[in-house]
PDB file of C-alpha atoms and ligand atoms in Angstrom:
ATOM      1  CA  MET A   1    -153.164 120.547 101.703  1.00 94.00           C
ATOM      2  CA  PRO A   2    -153.520 118.282  98.401  1.00 96.00           C
ATOM      3  CA  GLU A   3    -156.521 118.219  96.597  1.00 95.00           C
ATOM      4  CA  THR A   4    -158.731 115.157  97.000  1.00 96.00           C
ATOM      5  CA  PRO A   5    -159.913 112.983  94.281  1.00 96.00           C
ATOM      6  CA  GLU A   6    -163.318 114.015  95.313  1.00 96.00           C
ATOM      7  CA  GLN A   7    -162.653 117.818  94.784  1.00 95.00           C
ATOM      8  CA  LEU A   8    -161.104 116.997  91.759  1.00 95.00           C
ATOM      9  CA  TYR A   9    -163.952 115.210  90.648  1.00 95.00           C
ATOM     10  CA  GLU A  10    -166.669 117.932  91.479  1.00 94.00           C
ATOM     11  CA  ARG A  11    -164.503 120.364  89.604  1.00 94.00           C
ATOM     12  CA  VAL A  12    -164.708 118.209  86.475  1.00 92.00           C
ATOM     13  CA  LEU A  13    -168.418 117.977  86.760  1.00 86.00           C
ATOM     14  CA  ASP A  14    -168.343 121.598  85.371  1.00 83.00           C
ATOM     15  CA  GLY A  15    -167.111 120.090  82.029  1.00 88.00           C
ATOM     16  CA  LEU A  16    -164.148 118.502  80.716  1.00 93.00           C
ATOM     17  CA  ARG A  17    -162.362 120.504  78.085  1.00 93.00           C
ATOM     18  CA  MET A  18    -161.934 119.284  74.537  1.00 93.00           C
ATOM     19  CA  PRO A  19    -158.128 120.288  73.484  1.00 94.00           C
ATOM     20  CA  PRO A  20    -157.499 121.318  69.735  1.00 93.00           C
ATOM     21  CA  VAL A  21    -156.447 117.865  68.733  1.00 93.00           C
ATOM     22  CA  GLY A  22    -157.596 118.594  65.146  1.00 89.00           C
ATOM     23  CA  GLU A  23    -154.764 121.197  64.904  1.00 93.00           C
ATOM     24  CA  TRP A  24    -152.191 118.860  66.244  1.00 94.00           C
ATOM     25  CA  ASP A  25    -150.112 116.869  63.088  1.00 95.00           C
ATOM     26  CA  THR A  26    -148.732 114.544  65.762  1.00 96.00           C
ATOM     27  CA  PHE A  27    -152.140 113.309  66.937  1.00 96.00           C
ATOM     28  CA  PRO A  28    -152.594 109.814  65.620  1.00 96.00           C
ATOM     29  CA  PHE A  29    -156.684 109.993  65.417  1.00 95.00           C
ATOM     30  CA  GLY A  30    -158.874 111.929  63.398  1.00 92.00           C
ATOM     31  CA  GLY A  31    -162.903 112.849  63.083  1.00 90.00           C
ATOM     32  CA  GLU A  32    -165.193 113.953  65.780  1.00 90.00           C
ATOM     33  CA  MET A  33    -164.047 113.384  69.153  1.00 91.00           C
ATOM     34  CA  ARG A  34    -165.094 114.419  72.567  1.00 92.00           C
ATOM     35  CA  PRO A  35    -163.780 113.887  76.062  1.00 94.00           C
ATOM     36  CA  ARG A  36    -164.657 110.205  77.886  1.00 93.00           C
ATOM     37  CA  PRO A  37    -166.832 111.093  80.947  1.00 93.00           C
ATOM     38  CA  LEU A  38    -164.459 110.578  84.087  1.00 95.00           C
ATOM     39  CA  ARG A  39    -165.990 108.158  86.579  1.00 95.00           C
ATOM     40  CA  ALA A  40    -166.245 108.930  90.155  1.00 95.00           C
ATOM     41  CA  PRO A  41    -163.224 108.164  92.546  1.00 96.00           C
ATOM     42  CA  ALA A  42    -162.648 104.612  93.533  1.00 97.00           C
ATOM     43  CA  ASP A  43    -161.880 103.843  97.064  1.00 97.00           C
ATOM     44  CA  THR A  44    -158.346 102.670  96.197  1.00 96.00           C
ATOM     45  CA  ASP A  45    -155.916 102.485  93.398  1.00 95.00           C
ATOM     46  CA  PRO A  46    -156.090  99.293  91.798  1.00 93.00           C
ATOM     47  CA  PRO A  47    -153.723  96.541  92.871  1.00 92.00           C
ATOM     48  CA  ARG A  48    -150.754  96.305  90.269  1.00 96.00           C
ATOM     49  CA  GLU A  49    -149.584  92.718  89.088  1.00 97.00           C
ATOM     50  CA  GLY A  50    -146.791  91.341  91.392  1.00 97.00           C
ATOM     51  CA  ARG A  51    -147.655  93.497  94.443  1.00 96.00           C
ATOM     52  CA  GLY A  52    -144.883  93.161  96.977  1.00 95.00           C
ATOM     53  CA  GLY A  53    -143.107  90.864  94.562  1.00 95.00           C
ATOM     54  CA  VAL A  54    -145.695  88.092  95.106  1.00 96.00           C
ATOM     55  CA  ASP A  55    -146.451  86.040  91.520  1.00 96.00           C
ATOM     56  CA  CYS A  56    -144.445  88.937  90.040  1.00 98.00           C
ATOM     57  CA  ARG A  57    -143.586  87.865  86.433  1.00 96.00           C
ATOM     58  CA  SER A  58    -139.980  89.614  86.518  1.00 98.00           C
ATOM     59  CA  CYS A  59    -138.845  88.169  89.653  1.00 97.00           C
ATOM     60  CA  THR A  60    -139.996  84.606  88.587  1.00 97.00           C
ATOM     61  CA  ALA A  61    -138.707  84.992  84.946  1.00 98.00           C
ATOM     62  CA  THR A  62    -135.163  83.472  84.048  1.00 98.00           C
ATOM     63  CA  ASP A  63    -132.604  85.300  82.177  1.00 98.00           C
ATOM     64  CA  GLU A  64    -133.655  83.667  79.018  1.00 97.00           C
ATOM     65  CA  LYS A  65    -136.522  85.530  78.903  1.00 97.00           C
ATOM     66  CA  TYR A  66    -134.434  88.580  78.478  1.00 98.00           C
ATOM     67  CA  LEU A  67    -132.550  90.480  75.731  1.00 98.00           C
ATOM     68  CA  TRP A  68    -129.696  91.055  78.033  1.00 98.00           C
ATOM     69  CA  THR A  69    -128.882  91.000  81.351  1.00 98.00           C
ATOM     70  CA  ASN A  70    -126.002  91.684  84.123  1.00 97.00           C
ATOM     71  CA  GLU A  71    -125.596  91.302  87.598  1.00 97.00           C
ATOM     72  CA  ARG A  72    -128.590  93.642  88.734  1.00 97.00           C
ATOM     73  CA  TRP A  73    -130.349  94.558  85.403  1.00 98.00           C
ATOM     74  CA  ARG A  74    -132.247  93.004  82.764  1.00 98.00           C
ATOM     75  CA  LEU A  75    -133.680  94.365  79.540  1.00 98.00           C
ATOM     76  CA  PHE A  76    -136.866  92.943  78.058  1.00 98.00           C
ATOM     77  CA  ALA A  77    -137.820  92.718  74.727  1.00 98.00           C
ATOM     78  CA  PRO A  78    -141.663  92.058  73.651  1.00 97.00           C
ATOM     79  CA  SER A  79    -142.095  88.711  72.102  1.00 96.00           C
ATOM     80  CA  GLN A  80    -143.595  90.334  69.026  1.00 98.00           C
ATOM     81  CA  PRO A  81    -142.518  93.667  66.780  1.00 98.00           C
ATOM     82  CA  SER A  82    -144.940  96.627  67.328  1.00 98.00           C
ATOM     83  CA  GLY A  83    -145.146  99.779  65.184  1.00 98.00           C
ATOM     84  CA  LEU A  84    -142.071 101.518  66.519  1.00 98.00           C
ATOM     85  CA  PRO A  85    -138.632 100.107  65.395  1.00 98.00           C
ATOM     86  CA  VAL A  86    -137.479  99.466  68.897  1.00 98.00           C
ATOM     87  CA  VAL A  87    -139.453  99.319  72.412  1.00 98.00           C
ATOM     88  CA  LEU A  88    -137.559  97.923  75.331  1.00 98.00           C
ATOM     89  CA  LEU A  89    -138.081  97.580  78.880  1.00 98.00           C
ATOM     90  CA  LEU A  90    -135.105  98.090  81.556  1.00 98.00           C
ATOM     91  CA  GLU A  91    -135.754  96.293  84.870  1.00 98.00           C
ATOM     92  CA  PRO A  92    -133.495  95.779  88.032  1.00 98.00           C
ATOM     93  CA  ARG A  93    -133.188  92.010  88.645  1.00 98.00           C
ATOM     94  CA  GLU A  94    -134.727  92.689  92.424  1.00 98.00           C
ATOM     95  CA  HIS A  95    -138.061  93.754  93.053  1.00 98.00           C
ATOM     96  CA  TYR A  96    -138.478  97.412  93.614  1.00 98.00           C
ATOM     97  CA  ALA A  97    -141.633  99.154  93.266  1.00 97.00           C
ATOM     98  CA  GLU A  98    -141.036 102.748  92.810  1.00 97.00           C
ATOM     99  CA  PRO A  99    -137.842 104.870  91.808  1.00 98.00           C
ATOM    100  CA  GLY A 100    -137.577 106.463  95.062  1.00 98.00           C
ATOM    101  CA  ASP A 101    -137.066 102.836  96.727  1.00 98.00           C
ATOM    102  CA  LEU A 102    -133.669 102.358  94.852  1.00 98.00           C
ATOM    103  CA  SER A 103    -130.562 102.750  97.354  1.00 98.00           C
ATOM    104  CA  ASP A 104    -128.375 105.704  96.159  1.00 98.00           C
ATOM    105  CA  ASP A 105    -125.810 103.120  94.838  1.00 98.00           C
ATOM    106  CA  LEU A 106    -128.484 101.330  92.821  1.00 97.00           C
ATOM    107  CA  ALA A 107    -130.025 104.561  91.801  1.00 98.00           C
ATOM    108  CA  ALA A 108    -126.622 105.822  90.467  1.00 98.00           C
ATOM    109  CA  GLU A 109    -126.300 102.418  88.512  1.00 98.00           C
ATOM    110  CA  LEU A 110    -129.829 103.240  86.972  1.00 98.00           C
ATOM    111  CA  GLY A 111    -128.415 106.575  85.560  1.00 98.00           C
ATOM    112  CA  VAL A 112    -125.822 104.584  83.574  1.00 98.00           C
ATOM    113  CA  MET A 113    -128.100 102.155  82.461  1.00 98.00           C
ATOM    114  CA  LEU A 114    -130.549 104.413  80.855  1.00 98.00           C
ATOM    115  CA  VAL A 115    -127.583 106.338  79.101  1.00 98.00           C
ATOM    116  CA  ARG A 116    -126.076 103.003  77.904  1.00 98.00           C
ATOM    117  CA  VAL A 117    -129.353 101.385  76.771  1.00 98.00           C
ATOM    118  CA  GLU A 118    -130.394 104.838  75.062  1.00 98.00           C
ATOM    119  CA  ARG A 119    -126.921 104.862  73.249  1.00 98.00           C
ATOM    120  CA  ALA A 120    -127.196 101.259  72.144  1.00 98.00           C
ATOM    121  CA  ILE A 121    -131.007 102.004  70.517  1.00 98.00           C
ATOM    122  CA  ARG A 122    -130.125 105.241  68.949  1.00 98.00           C
ATOM    123  CA  SER A 123    -127.043 103.355  67.565  1.00 98.00           C
ATOM    124  CA  VAL A 124    -129.360 101.086  65.399  1.00 98.00           C
ATOM    125  CA  GLY A 125    -129.685 103.757  62.444  1.00 97.00           C
ATOM    126  CA  GLU A 126    -132.567 105.639  61.087  1.00 98.00           C
ATOM    127  CA  ILE A 127    -133.791 106.219  64.886  1.00 98.00           C
ATOM    128  CA  GLY A 128    -135.173 109.993  65.414  1.00 98.00           C
ATOM    129  CA  ARG A 129    -135.187 109.868  69.177  1.00 98.00           C
ATOM    130  CA  VAL A 130    -135.623 107.405  71.997  1.00 98.00           C
ATOM    131  CA  HIS A 131    -137.975 108.254  74.476  1.00 98.00           C
ATOM    132  CA  VAL A 132    -137.200 106.998  77.672  1.00 98.00           C
ATOM    133  CA  CYS A 133    -140.312 106.681  79.834  1.00 97.00           C
ATOM    134  CA  ARG A 134    -141.390 105.410  83.415  1.00 97.00           C
ATOM    135  CA  TRP A 135    -144.983 104.562  83.612  1.00 96.00           C
ATOM    136  CA  GLY A 136    -145.753 101.682  86.295  1.00 94.00           C
ATOM    137  CA  ASP A 137    -149.424 101.537  86.736  1.00 96.00           C
ATOM    138  CA  GLY A 138    -149.629  97.988  85.269  1.00 96.00           C
ATOM    139  CA  THR A 139    -147.267  95.996  86.965  1.00 97.00           C
ATOM    140  CA  GLU A 140    -145.363  96.754  89.991  1.00 98.00           C
ATOM    141  CA  HIS A 141    -141.798  95.672  89.374  1.00 98.00           C
ATOM    142  CA  LEU A 142    -139.795  98.606  88.495  1.00 98.00           C
ATOM    143  CA  HIS A 143    -139.499  99.330  84.776  1.00 98.00           C
ATOM    144  CA  TRP A 144    -137.933 101.906  82.231  1.00 98.00           C
ATOM    145  CA  TRP A 145    -139.645 102.201  78.929  1.00 98.00           C
ATOM    146  CA  PHE A 146    -137.445 102.832  75.635  1.00 98.00           C
ATOM    147  CA  MET A 147    -139.393 103.575  72.717  1.00 98.00           C
ATOM    148  CA  ALA A 148    -137.747 104.650  69.785  1.00 98.00           C
ATOM    149  CA  ARG A 149    -139.319 106.624  67.172  1.00 98.00           C
ATOM    150  CA  PRO A 150    -138.399 106.458  63.186  1.00 98.00           C
ATOM    151  CA  ALA A 151    -136.261 109.313  62.214  1.00 98.00           C
ATOM    152  CA  ARG A 152    -137.652 112.013  59.746  1.00 98.00           C
ATOM    153  CA  ILE A 153    -141.183 111.642  59.904  1.00 97.00           C
ATOM    154  CA  PRO A 154    -142.407 114.737  61.882  1.00 96.00           C
ATOM    155  CA  GLN A 155    -145.607 113.268  62.651  1.00 97.00           C
ATOM    156  CA  LEU A 156    -144.390 110.841  65.059  1.00 97.00           C
ATOM    157  CA  ILE A 157    -142.243 113.191  67.444  1.00 97.00           C
ATOM    158  CA  GLY A 158    -143.088 113.755  71.026  1.00 96.00           C
ATOM    159  CA  SER A 159    -145.390 111.895  73.628  1.00 96.00           C
ATOM    160  CA  PHE A 160    -147.618 110.431  70.908  1.00 97.00           C
ATOM    161  CA  ALA A 161    -145.134 108.154  69.849  1.00 97.00           C
ATOM    162  CA  ALA A 162    -146.271 105.574  72.478  1.00 97.00           C
ATOM    163  CA  ILE A 163    -149.757 105.638  70.684  1.00 98.00           C
ATOM    164  CA  TRP A 164    -148.352 105.539  67.250  1.00 98.00           C
ATOM    165  CA  ASP A 165    -146.528 102.170  68.445  1.00 98.00           C
ATOM    166  CA  ASP A 166    -150.127 100.748  68.387  1.00 98.00           C
ATOM    167  CA  VAL A 167    -151.187 102.398  65.276  1.00 98.00           C
ATOM    168  CA  LEU A 168    -148.442 101.757  62.997  1.00 98.00           C
ATOM    169  CA  PRO A 169    -148.418  98.687  61.289  1.00 98.00           C
ATOM    170  CA  PRO A 170    -145.685  96.225  62.982  1.00 98.00           C
ATOM    171  CA  THR A 171    -142.145  96.375  62.010  1.00 98.00           C
ATOM    172  CA  PRO A 172    -141.251  93.725  59.687  1.00 98.00           C
ATOM    173  CA  HIS A 173    -140.127  90.820  61.782  1.00 98.00           C
ATOM    174  CA  VAL A 174    -136.302  90.663  60.352  1.00 98.00           C
ATOM    175  CA  VAL A 175    -135.897  94.158  60.648  1.00 98.00           C
ATOM    176  CA  TRP A 176    -136.857  94.115  64.154  1.00 98.00           C
ATOM    177  CA  ARG A 177    -134.957  90.959  65.118  1.00 98.00           C
ATOM    178  CA  ALA A 178    -131.903  92.807  63.608  1.00 98.00           C
ATOM    179  CA  ASN A 179    -132.635  95.816  65.638  1.00 98.00           C
ATOM    180  CA  LEU A 180    -132.755  93.711  68.976  1.00 98.00           C
ATOM    181  CA  ASP A 181    -129.634  91.947  67.877  1.00 98.00           C
ATOM    182  CA  HIS A 182    -127.923  95.266  67.167  1.00 98.00           C
ATOM    183  CA  VAL A 183    -128.778  96.607  70.765  1.00 98.00           C
ATOM    184  CA  CYS A 184    -127.589  93.420  72.595  1.00 97.00           C
ATOM    185  CA  ALA A 185    -124.444  93.565  70.944  1.00 98.00           C
ATOM    186  CA  GLU A 186    -123.732  97.035  71.592  1.00 98.00           C
ATOM    187  CA  LEU A 187    -124.822  96.439  75.269  1.00 97.00           C
ATOM    188  CA  SER A 188    -122.175  93.671  75.348  1.00 94.00           C
ATOM    189  CA  ARG A 189    -119.082  95.229  73.797  1.00 88.00           C
TER     190      ARG A 189
HETATM  191 ZN1  LIG B 201    -140.835  91.773  90.790  1.00 89.42          ZN
END
């Protein structure tokens, strides 16, 4: 039987731990820190944007809003550069909420798409690694994050790259645009 949120919360009241972030070279922040108090469980999870495909921004967006598209997949680029050299989102054209909702055929195609996009981003050059991530708590329309970290800056390795993306100054616009153009060209070959 799974632990309920209430049971978890009861355990939390005994105290949260502070991990030794001061020793972590990859942690983006310094100074005195302590865990944020955990609030009591809510009645439900917060609703996600575009629930059930209603008023879903991905479903209603035209292909022009995307960096690259094909029959069943679309690749989205944010409108402005961020700290990492390439950040992109892959979405199925149709509305699915969870990975497990995909048919076997679409799931197989997804595997190929994840690999193709990763390869295209890595070929931009000076990319240390492309993190392929699935978070889905904001918008419901299924999407995979591709977050490329720069090569040879050891502090940017690992999952904190997603935080460094907001900490580093934005990639120069002309460089960012060229990176996206390269990815698009690679996928269209
Ligand atoms: Zn949708």
